Amino acid sequence: MAGQEPTSEDDDVRVRLVHGREMLAAYPYLWMGFEPCSRRDLELFNCSPVDFVGYDHTSYLRKITTMTWEVKVRSGKELFVTNEEQIRINEGLPKGCFFTPGRRNKEPHVKITIPVDKRGTFNATTGFLCSMWSKLKFLKGPHESNSTCAWDAMIIYDCTASSEGTLRGCPQIATRKWDILLMKVGDDYEYPWLVAAIKDSGAYTDLRHDPFDERQRSAFESFHGLGNF
């Protein structure tokens, strides 16, 4: 949709995303319940927009991958990755806010399309930011909402640029880690989990301090000048 004139549907998506994030920032307990809301999460909920993300249909959770398979995330309830209740059943976890259990080589990928008027600034067009399954958290939307939206949300921590696309060629993006807030603002979109907020969470090379992160080795090599930046 990048490069096209905004449509009424685009505007509707933007309004829903803004409203959903404002509600989450103002009333986090409606999503978190008795789970404490960390300063890191609050800063993500309240952060300023970045120029390389279009907060609309162009930035969304695109797929879940492992070493051997890929699941594309689409609307509807037939895929467990788009159905919060089914996720809980599959993972054998209780209701309420939770972190998903660790799964080696299971990665969520967020598609990022840089707005046309910013592509010269970032020298990039599109690509993926991805992280580990163990760094993903689901937040069930409040039942008391009178909105037609479910307002389900998820946070993916420490996302880094993958080799697909052109984001790795942009130092402003590729040398950093990113926390991403996605919200499900309706069931009528092809890709329901849309980026509502994204915040810098530190240098990419900081991953070398996390022995549980599978990207540690590449971050260590980057730190010693063997990587791409």
XYZ file of N, CA and C in Angstrom:
687
model
N 0.815 -1.202 0.000
C 0.000 0.000 0.000
C 0.855 1.262 0.000
N 2.146 1.071 0.272
C 3.032 2.231 0.281
C 3.046 2.883 -1.081
N 3.002 4.190 -1.131
C 3.026 4.913 -2.390
C 1.653 5.241 -2.919
N 0.604 4.651 -2.320
C -0.750 4.914 -2.760
C -1.375 5.987 -1.873
N -2.444 6.612 -2.410
C -3.176 7.592 -1.619
C -3.894 6.893 -0.465
N -3.909 7.483 0.725
C -4.602 6.867 1.852
C -6.085 6.677 1.551
N -6.636 5.569 1.989
C -8.050 5.279 1.807
C -8.760 5.424 3.144
N -10.082 5.362 3.094
C -10.850 5.453 4.335
C -10.535 4.277 5.247
N -10.237 3.106 4.647
C -9.873 1.945 5.455
C -8.528 2.175 6.144
N -7.571 2.787 5.423
C -6.287 3.124 6.042
C -6.499 4.028 7.240
N -7.307 5.048 7.054
C -7.573 5.991 8.139
C -8.223 5.295 9.318
N -9.135 4.350 9.045
C -9.817 3.615 10.097
C -8.815 2.789 10.896
N -7.871 2.146 10.207
C -6.852 1.358 10.882
C -6.000 2.246 11.780
N -5.570 3.382 11.263
C -4.742 4.297 12.055
C -5.480 4.776 13.305
N -6.748 5.105 13.136
C -7.545 5.570 14.278
C -7.655 4.469 15.324
N -7.905 3.244 14.882
C -8.027 2.129 15.819
C -6.716 1.863 16.547
N -5.601 1.920 15.816
C -4.303 1.695 16.444
C -3.994 2.764 17.486
N -4.235 4.018 17.124
C -3.982 5.115 18.062
C -4.854 4.964 19.305
N -6.135 4.691 19.088
C -7.055 4.562 20.216
C -6.671 3.366 21.088
N -6.332 2.231 20.454
C -5.960 1.046 21.217
C -4.726 1.269 22.063
N -3.711 1.913 21.488
C -2.489 2.152 22.256
C -2.721 3.164 23.369
N -3.531 4.180 23.110
C -3.843 5.155 24.157
C -4.564 4.493 25.326
N -5.481 3.593 25.006
C -6.191 2.867 26.063
C -5.225 1.989 26.853
N -4.337 1.297 26.148
C -3.378 0.422 26.805
C -2.434 1.225 27.699
N -1.991 2.393 27.229
C -1.091 3.234 28.018
C -1.792 3.802 29.259
N -3.068 4.166 29.095
C -3.798 4.793 30.202
C -4.300 3.770 31.225
N -4.671 2.584 30.749
C -5.264 1.570 31.632
C -4.593 0.215 31.436
N -3.286 0.113 31.669
C -2.592 -1.155 31.400
C -3.121 -2.320 32.216
N -3.692 -2.041 33.384
C -4.193 -3.119 34.237
C -5.344 -3.883 33.588
N -6.057 -3.242 32.644
C -7.136 -3.944 31.953
C -6.586 -5.072 31.092
N -5.350 -4.946 30.650
C -4.686 -5.988 29.867
C -3.824 -6.888 30.748
N -3.140 -6.276 31.715
C -2.143 -7.005 32.491
C -2.731 -7.722 33.702
N -3.909 -7.298 34.156
C -4.473 -7.884 35.359
C -3.579 -7.620 36.560
N -3.297 -8.671 37.315
C -2.450 -8.527 38.503
C -0.969 -8.639 38.163
N -0.662 -8.922 36.906
C 0.734 -8.979 36.486
C 1.312 -7.562 36.520
N 2.442 -7.356 37.186
C 3.013 -6.002 37.237
C 3.424 -5.521 35.855
N 3.180 -4.253 35.587
C 3.555 -3.655 34.305
C 4.933 -3.023 34.470
N 5.902 -3.507 33.728
C 7.271 -3.040 33.887
C 7.442 -1.641 33.303
N 8.487 -0.970 33.743
C 8.816 0.341 33.182
C 9.088 0.211 31.675
N 9.723 -0.891 31.292
C 10.023 -1.108 29.876
C 8.743 -1.159 29.047
N 7.733 -1.868 29.541
C 6.463 -1.940 28.819
C 5.782 -0.575 28.772
N 5.770 0.133 29.900
C 5.133 1.448 29.938
C 5.806 2.416 28.968
N 7.132 2.352 28.874
C 7.842 3.220 27.939
C 7.486 2.871 26.503
N 7.293 1.590 26.212
C 6.873 1.179 24.868
C 5.470 1.697 24.570
N 4.552 1.562 25.523
C 3.174 2.013 25.314
C 3.109 3.522 25.050
N 4.051 4.268 25.629
C 4.001 5.731 25.556
C 5.041 6.348 24.629
N 5.789 5.551 23.895
C 6.888 6.100 23.092
C 6.369 6.880 21.880
N 7.228 7.721 21.345
C 6.893 8.511 20.154
C 7.010 7.650 18.902
N 6.289 7.992 17.835
C 6.393 7.238 16.578
C 7.793 7.345 15.986
N 8.189 6.326 15.222
C 9.441 6.377 14.466
C 9.111 6.593 12.993
N 10.074 7.146 12.252
C 9.824 7.509 10.862
C 9.823 6.325 9.904
N 10.426 5.196 10.308
C 10.552 4.102 9.346
C 9.407 3.092 9.406
N 8.382 3.395 10.167
C 7.214 2.512 10.258
C 5.964 3.267 9.842
N 5.158 2.640 8.983
C 3.831 3.158 8.684
C 2.844 2.485 9.619
N 2.201 3.234 10.483
C 1.298 2.653 11.473
C -0.065 2.399 10.827
N -0.090 1.361 9.997
C -1.277 1.007 9.219
C -1.088 -0.418 8.714
N -1.677 -0.743 7.553
C -1.571 -2.090 7.001
C -0.152 -2.470 6.585
N 0.761 -1.521 6.507
C 2.068 -1.806 5.917
C 3.061 -2.424 6.894
N 2.756 -2.430 8.184
C 3.666 -2.999 9.181
C 2.878 -3.942 10.074
N 3.245 -5.226 10.070
C 2.403 -6.235 10.713
C 3.191 -7.505 10.975
N 2.671 -8.353 11.856
C 3.245 -9.671 12.078
C 2.964 -10.517 10.840
N 4.016 -10.960 10.186
C 3.864 -11.629 8.885
C 3.943 -13.142 8.970
N 4.877 -13.661 9.801
C 5.064 -15.103 9.814
C 5.780 -15.551 11.074
N 5.664 -16.851 11.343
C 6.394 -17.526 12.399
C 7.238 -18.590 11.715
N 8.526 -18.650 12.010
C 9.393 -19.608 11.334
C 10.183 -20.453 12.336
N 10.587 -21.628 11.873
C 11.604 -22.427 12.554
C 12.622 -22.805 11.482
N 13.525 -23.687 11.837
C 14.508 -24.143 10.858
C 13.864 -24.933 9.734
N 12.688 -25.515 9.989
C 12.097 -26.435 9.008
C 10.746 -26.003 8.463
N 10.071 -25.023 9.082
C 8.764 -24.643 8.556
C 8.488 -23.169 8.769
N 7.473 -22.691 8.039
C 7.053 -21.298 8.111
C 5.529 -21.247 8.111
N 4.965 -20.478 9.025
C 3.517 -20.266 9.079
C 3.246 -18.790 8.825
N 2.473 -18.500 7.782
C 2.090 -17.119 7.512
C 0.902 -16.756 8.386
N 0.956 -15.586 8.979
C -0.087 -15.141 9.902
C -1.148 -14.373 9.128
N -2.344 -14.888 9.129
C -3.457 -14.230 8.452
C -4.633 -14.128 9.404
N -5.676 -13.433 8.974
C -6.854 -13.294 9.821
C -7.631 -14.600 9.853
N -8.570 -14.678 10.763
C -9.336 -15.897 10.928
C -8.830 -16.686 12.118
N -9.559 -17.711 12.496
C -9.232 -18.446 13.710
C -8.730 -19.858 13.428
N -8.420 -20.164 12.169
C -7.950 -21.502 11.865
C -6.473 -21.688 12.185
N -5.708 -20.584 12.285
C -4.296 -20.668 12.618
C -4.091 -20.290 14.074
N -3.382 -21.137 14.825
C -3.218 -20.876 16.251
C -2.512 -19.559 16.517
N -1.682 -19.100 15.593
C -0.933 -17.875 15.839
C -1.801 -16.635 15.787
N -3.037 -16.727 15.313
C -3.905 -15.560 15.304
C -5.055 -15.698 16.305
N -5.069 -16.779 17.067
C -6.169 -17.009 17.998
C -5.606 -17.151 19.410
N -5.790 -16.108 20.208
C -5.164 -16.055 21.520
C -5.602 -17.204 22.420
N -6.897 -17.549 22.407
C -7.377 -18.621 23.266
C -6.785 -19.957 22.853
N -6.685 -20.201 21.559
C -6.126 -21.459 21.091
C -4.637 -21.557 21.415
N -3.954 -20.420 21.406
C -2.541 -20.403 21.790
C -2.397 -20.942 23.207
N -3.274 -20.489 24.095
C -3.193 -20.936 25.487
C -3.408 -22.441 25.587
N -4.326 -22.962 24.786
C -4.583 -24.400 24.795
C -3.369 -25.152 24.283
N -2.839 -24.707 23.164
C -1.690 -25.387 22.561
C -0.467 -25.355 23.464
N -0.268 -24.255 24.173
C 0.914 -24.109 25.004
C 0.687 -24.606 26.435
N -0.569 -24.984 26.759
C -0.849 -25.511 28.081
C -0.625 -24.508 29.195
N -1.001 -23.258 28.941
C -0.740 -22.192 29.907
C -2.049 -21.640 30.467
N -2.013 -21.097 31.677
C -3.229 -20.546 32.275
C -3.618 -19.224 31.634
N -4.814 -18.776 31.960
C -5.262 -17.478 31.465
C -4.484 -16.361 32.148
N -4.575 -15.172 31.584
C -3.852 -14.038 32.133
C -2.619 -13.735 31.302
N -1.945 -12.677 31.654
C -0.744 -12.256 30.951
C 0.365 -13.277 31.159
N 1.083 -13.619 30.108
C 2.136 -14.609 30.260
C 3.189 -14.464 29.167
N 4.363 -15.020 29.437
C 5.379 -15.192 28.414
C 5.215 -16.583 27.814
N 5.422 -16.684 26.526
C 5.366 -18.008 25.914
C 6.613 -18.786 26.319
N 6.525 -20.110 26.388
C 7.688 -20.909 26.768
C 8.752 -20.876 25.684
N 9.983 -21.145 26.078
C 11.086 -21.130 25.112
C 10.949 -22.230 24.080
N 11.129 -21.897 22.834
C 11.137 -22.867 21.746
C 12.335 -22.541 20.872
N 13.282 -23.428 20.783
C 14.467 -23.152 20.002
C 14.106 -22.969 18.529
N 14.715 -21.972 17.937
C 14.601 -21.722 16.498
C 13.197 -21.349 16.049
N 12.337 -20.921 16.967
C 11.000 -20.461 16.595
C 10.994 -18.949 16.676
N 10.753 -18.289 15.547
C 10.918 -16.839 15.478
C 9.690 -16.160 14.889
N 9.173 -15.119 15.551
C 8.138 -14.270 14.937
C 8.800 -13.183 14.093
N 8.269 -12.936 12.913
C 8.821 -11.957 11.981
C 7.795 -10.853 11.731
N 8.191 -9.616 11.970
C 7.327 -8.459 11.737
C 7.764 -7.784 10.434
N 6.839 -7.694 9.486
C 7.140 -7.054 8.206
C 7.109 -5.532 8.386
N 8.158 -4.867 7.925
C 8.258 -3.412 8.004
C 8.379 -2.854 6.593
N 7.487 -1.963 6.226
C 7.575 -1.251 4.951
C 7.778 0.222 5.244
N 8.921 0.742 4.848
C 9.242 2.138 5.128
C 8.416 3.047 4.231
N 7.772 4.070 4.783
C 6.989 5.000 3.956
C 7.835 5.571 2.815
N 7.201 5.776 1.683
C 7.902 6.212 0.475
C 8.712 7.474 0.714
N 8.147 8.430 1.430
C 8.844 9.708 1.615
C 10.014 9.628 2.584
N 10.218 8.456 3.214
C 11.333 8.297 4.151
C 12.395 7.331 3.632
N 12.186 6.757 2.462
C 13.111 5.740 1.976
C 14.486 6.310 1.636
N 14.540 7.554 1.196
C 15.822 8.181 0.933
C 16.613 8.392 2.210
N 15.910 8.699 3.277
C 16.563 8.925 4.571
C 17.196 7.650 5.100
N 16.480 6.532 4.971
C 16.956 5.276 5.536
C 17.651 4.377 4.516
N 17.609 4.751 3.244
C 18.237 3.951 2.193
C 17.764 2.494 2.249
N 16.477 2.323 2.489
C 15.880 0.996 2.592
C 14.405 1.110 2.221
N 13.804 -0.026 1.884
C 12.398 -0.027 1.492
C 11.548 -0.929 2.384
N 11.991 -2.169 2.551
C 11.172 -3.111 3.306
C 12.036 -4.238 3.846
N 11.525 -4.945 4.836
C 12.253 -6.070 5.407
C 11.556 -6.584 6.653
N 12.274 -7.377 7.444
C 11.689 -7.995 8.631
C 12.512 -7.688 9.868
N 11.816 -7.466 10.979
C 12.421 -7.439 12.301
C 11.941 -8.689 13.029
N 12.850 -9.471 13.559
C 12.458 -10.739 14.171
C 13.142 -10.922 15.518
N 12.564 -11.818 16.313
C 13.118 -12.113 17.626
C 12.842 -13.575 17.936
N 13.005 -13.953 19.202
C 12.807 -15.326 19.642
C 11.414 -15.503 20.239
N 10.917 -16.712 20.155
C 9.585 -17.022 20.698
C 9.519 -16.749 22.200
N 10.628 -16.970 22.913
C 10.648 -16.757 24.355
C 10.624 -15.276 24.721
N 10.786 -14.384 23.722
C 10.749 -12.940 23.980
C 9.456 -12.321 23.460
N 8.407 -13.124 23.460
C 7.095 -12.667 22.986
C 6.088 -12.821 24.115
N 5.263 -11.803 24.301
C 4.264 -11.800 25.374
C 2.906 -11.409 24.809
N 1.860 -12.157 25.178
C 0.497 -11.861 24.749
C -0.264 -11.139 25.852
N -1.127 -10.212 25.445
C -1.982 -9.482 26.386
C -3.419 -9.576 25.874
N -4.260 -10.244 26.628
C -5.659 -10.396 26.248
C -6.388 -9.080 26.417
N -7.149 -8.665 25.395
C -7.896 -7.426 25.466
C -8.976 -7.463 26.524
N -9.343 -6.303 27.088
C -10.326 -6.256 28.180
C -11.720 -6.646 27.717
N -12.391 -7.470 28.500
C -13.745 -7.917 28.168
C -14.753 -6.784 28.304
N -14.446 -5.813 29.174
C -15.421 -4.757 29.443
C -15.441 -3.680 28.365
N -14.593 -3.821 27.351
C -14.577 -2.833 26.280
C -15.877 -2.907 25.485
N -16.435 -1.735 25.195
C -17.654 -1.678 24.377
C -17.341 -1.612 22.891
N -16.051 -1.635 22.552
C -15.638 -1.543 21.160
C -15.880 -2.858 20.442
N -16.009 -2.784 19.115
C -16.122 -3.995 18.313
C -14.764 -4.677 18.175
N -13.677 -3.989 18.549
C -12.339 -4.566 18.488
C -12.073 -5.437 19.709
N -11.289 -6.483 19.517
C -10.890 -7.318 20.646
C -9.804 -6.634 21.477
N -8.991 -5.788 20.827
C -7.891 -5.087 21.478
C -6.846 -6.026 22.064
N -6.780 -7.275 21.568
C -5.685 -8.144 21.979
C -4.367 -7.507 21.544
N -3.312 -7.737 22.319
C -2.015 -7.130 22.027
C -0.915 -8.153 22.232
N 0.223 -7.889 21.657
C 1.409 -8.686 21.936
C 2.630 -7.777 21.899
N 3.628 -8.145 22.693
C 4.897 -7.435 22.711
C 5.980 -8.419 22.287
N 6.814 -8.015 21.356
C 7.974 -8.815 20.958
C 9.211 -7.991 21.301
N 10.025 -8.508 22.203
C 11.188 -7.782 22.681
C 12.428 -8.077 21.834
N 13.330 -7.098 21.784
C 14.667 -7.269 21.199
C 14.632 -7.806 19.775
N 13.812 -7.188 18.933
C 13.757 -7.583 17.517
C 14.963 -6.999 16.771
N 15.503 -7.779 15.853
C 16.632 -7.331 15.039
C 16.342 -7.600 13.568
N 17.024 -6.874 12.703
C 16.787 -6.988 11.268
C 17.255 -8.348 10.745
N 16.402 -8.995 9.959
C 16.787 -10.268 9.349
C 17.490 -10.012 8.022
N 17.968 -11.090 7.402
C 18.690 -10.959 6.131
C 17.755 -10.707 4.956
N 16.447 -10.924 5.151
C 15.489 -10.663 4.083
C 15.218 -9.170 3.960
N 15.096 -8.679 2.733
C 14.792 -7.278 2.531
C 16.032 -6.402 2.624
N 15.815 -5.117 2.899
C 16.901 -4.137 2.849
C 17.181 -3.453 4.179
N 16.553 -3.888 5.270
C 16.735 -3.213 6.552
C 18.157 -3.350 7.086
N 18.831 -4.453 6.764
C 20.191 -4.636 7.262
C 21.165 -3.633 6.645
N 20.771 -3.035 5.538
C 21.625 -2.024 4.922
C 21.451 -0.651 5.519
N 20.592 -0.549 6.530
C 20.320 0.740 7.171
C 20.880 0.721 8.592
N 22.015 1.407 8.840
C 22.614 1.375 10.178
C 21.690 1.870 11.282
N 20.824 2.861 10.962
C 19.923 3.383 12.000
C 19.001 2.296 12.535
N 18.703 1.301 11.715
C 17.801 0.218 12.117
C 18.580 -1.029 12.513
N 19.540 -1.424 11.686
C 20.199 -2.722 11.838
C 21.172 -2.798 12.996
N 21.672 -1.682 13.468
C 22.613 -1.719 14.594
C 21.906 -1.669 15.942
N 20.577 -1.643 15.918
C 19.793 -1.522 17.146
C 18.897 -2.742 17.347
N 18.398 -2.900 18.582
C 17.342 -3.858 18.902
C 16.059 -3.056 19.115
N 14.908 -3.704 18.890
C 13.641 -2.982 18.949
C 12.599 -3.786 19.704
N 11.900 -3.121 20.635
C 10.698 -3.691 21.241
C 9.512 -3.246 20.382
N 8.628 -4.183 20.073
C 7.497 -3.883 19.183
C 6.185 -4.253 19.880
N 5.250 -3.323 19.897
C 3.886 -3.569 20.353
C 2.996 -3.738 19.135
N 2.307 -4.871 19.062
C 1.338 -5.110 18.003
C -0.036 -5.251 18.618
N -1.058 -4.770 17.897
C -2.423 -4.885 18.393
C -3.320 -5.464 17.315
N -4.289 -6.230 17.772
C -5.293 -6.806 16.867
C -6.512 -5.895 16.924
N -6.623 -5.023 15.928
C -7.661 -3.994 15.976
C -8.902 -4.381 15.178
N -8.987 -5.632 14.734
C -10.160 -6.099 14.016
C -9.873 -7.434 13.357
N -10.929 -8.159 12.988
C -10.785 -9.449 12.311
C -10.963 -9.335 10.806
N -11.184 -8.110 10.316
C -11.518 -7.940 8.909
C -10.314 -7.535 8.066
N -9.095 -7.659 8.632
C -7.898 -7.312 7.888
C -7.132 -8.587 7.554
N -6.445 -8.565 6.413
C -5.690 -9.756 6.006
C -4.594 -10.077 7.015
N -3.957 -9.023 7.532
C -2.927 -9.217 8.542
C -3.371 -8.476 9.805
N -3.953 -9.183 10.769
C -4.613 -8.504 11.892
C -3.677 -7.927 12.943
N -2.465 -8.474 13.090
C -1.560 -7.990 14.136
C -0.719 -6.862 13.572
N -1.115 -5.617 13.837
C -0.473 -4.444 13.254
C 0.419 -3.739 14.275
N 1.507 -3.146 13.786
C 2.434 -2.442 14.672
C 1.780 -1.182 15.214
N 1.669 -1.094 16.531
C 1.094 0.084 17.182
C 2.169 0.967 17.797
N 3.328 0.387 18.114
C 4.435 1.154 18.699
C 5.713 0.357 18.527
N 6.829 1.068 18.413
C 8.138 0.421 18.318
C 9.147 1.333 18.998
N 10.027 0.716 19.812
C 10.967 1.502 20.610
C 12.349 0.857 20.602
N 13.364 1.684 20.476
C 14.751 1.237 20.547
C 15.013 0.626 21.919
N 15.529 -0.614 21.942
C 15.808 -1.274 23.221
C 17.307 -1.485 23.444
N 18.138 -0.842 22.626
C 19.577 -0.934 22.845
C 20.327 -1.330 21.588
N 21.639 -1.436 21.718
C 22.490 -1.799 20.585
C 22.346 -3.280 20.250
N 22.432 -3.589 18.973
C 22.381 -4.980 18.530
C 23.452 -5.806 19.234
N 24.616 -5.228 19.426
C 25.713 -5.968 20.041
C 25.471 -6.285 21.509
N 24.451 -5.674 22.116
C 24.110 -6.014 23.497
C 23.647 -7.464 23.620
N 23.261 -8.073 22.508
C 22.828 -9.466 22.545
C 23.953 -10.387 23.006
N 25.185 -9.924 22.880
C 26.305 -10.769 23.306
C 26.291 -10.992 24.817
N 25.518 -10.183 25.543
C 25.424 -10.331 26.994
C 24.308 -11.286 27.401
N 23.554 -11.801 26.440
C 22.419 -12.673 26.734
C 22.746 -14.087 26.280
N 23.216 -14.950 27.166
C 23.628 -16.294 26.752
C 22.478 -17.170 26.282
N 21.221 -16.747 26.534
C 20.068 -17.541 26.119
C 19.537 -17.119 24.747
N 20.097 -16.052 24.196
C 19.648 -15.569 22.890
C 20.474 -16.234 21.799
N 19.789 -16.881 20.874
C 20.463 -17.627 19.818
C 21.235 -16.735 18.856
N 21.023 -15.424 18.931
C 21.735 -14.498 18.059
C 23.037 -14.005 18.691
N 23.371 -14.546 19.852
C 24.519 -14.046 20.605
C 25.814 -14.129 19.796
N 26.035 -15.230 19.096
C 27.288 -15.413 18.373
C 27.465 -14.352 17.293
N 26.401 -14.091 16.508
C 26.527 -13.082 15.452
C 26.728 -11.695 16.050
N 26.122 -11.434 17.219
C 26.338 -10.152 17.874
C 27.769 -10.041 18.368
N 28.319 -11.144 18.864
C 29.703 -11.149 19.331
C 30.656 -10.878 18.164
N 30.390 -11.503 17.023
C 31.230 -11.283 15.851
C 31.122 -9.840 15.367
N 29.908 -9.302 15.412
C 29.714 -7.913 15.012
C 30.500 -6.985 15.923
N 30.481 -7.290 17.221
C 31.195 -6.470 18.194
C 32.694 -6.432 17.901
N 33.211 -7.532 17.369
C 34.641 -7.609 17.063
C 34.955 -7.239 15.615
N 34.007 -6.616 14.958
C 34.270 -6.106 13.622
C 34.185 -7.127 12.518
N 33.582 -8.285 12.795
C 33.492 -9.317 11.762
C 32.143 -9.320 11.075
N 31.200 -8.534 11.593
C 29.861 -8.518 11.025
C 29.727 -7.465 9.936
N 28.489 -7.093 9.665
C 28.178 -6.166 8.578
C 28.282 -4.714 8.994
N 28.365 -4.433 10.304
C 28.416 -3.036 10.740
C 29.304 -2.877 11.950
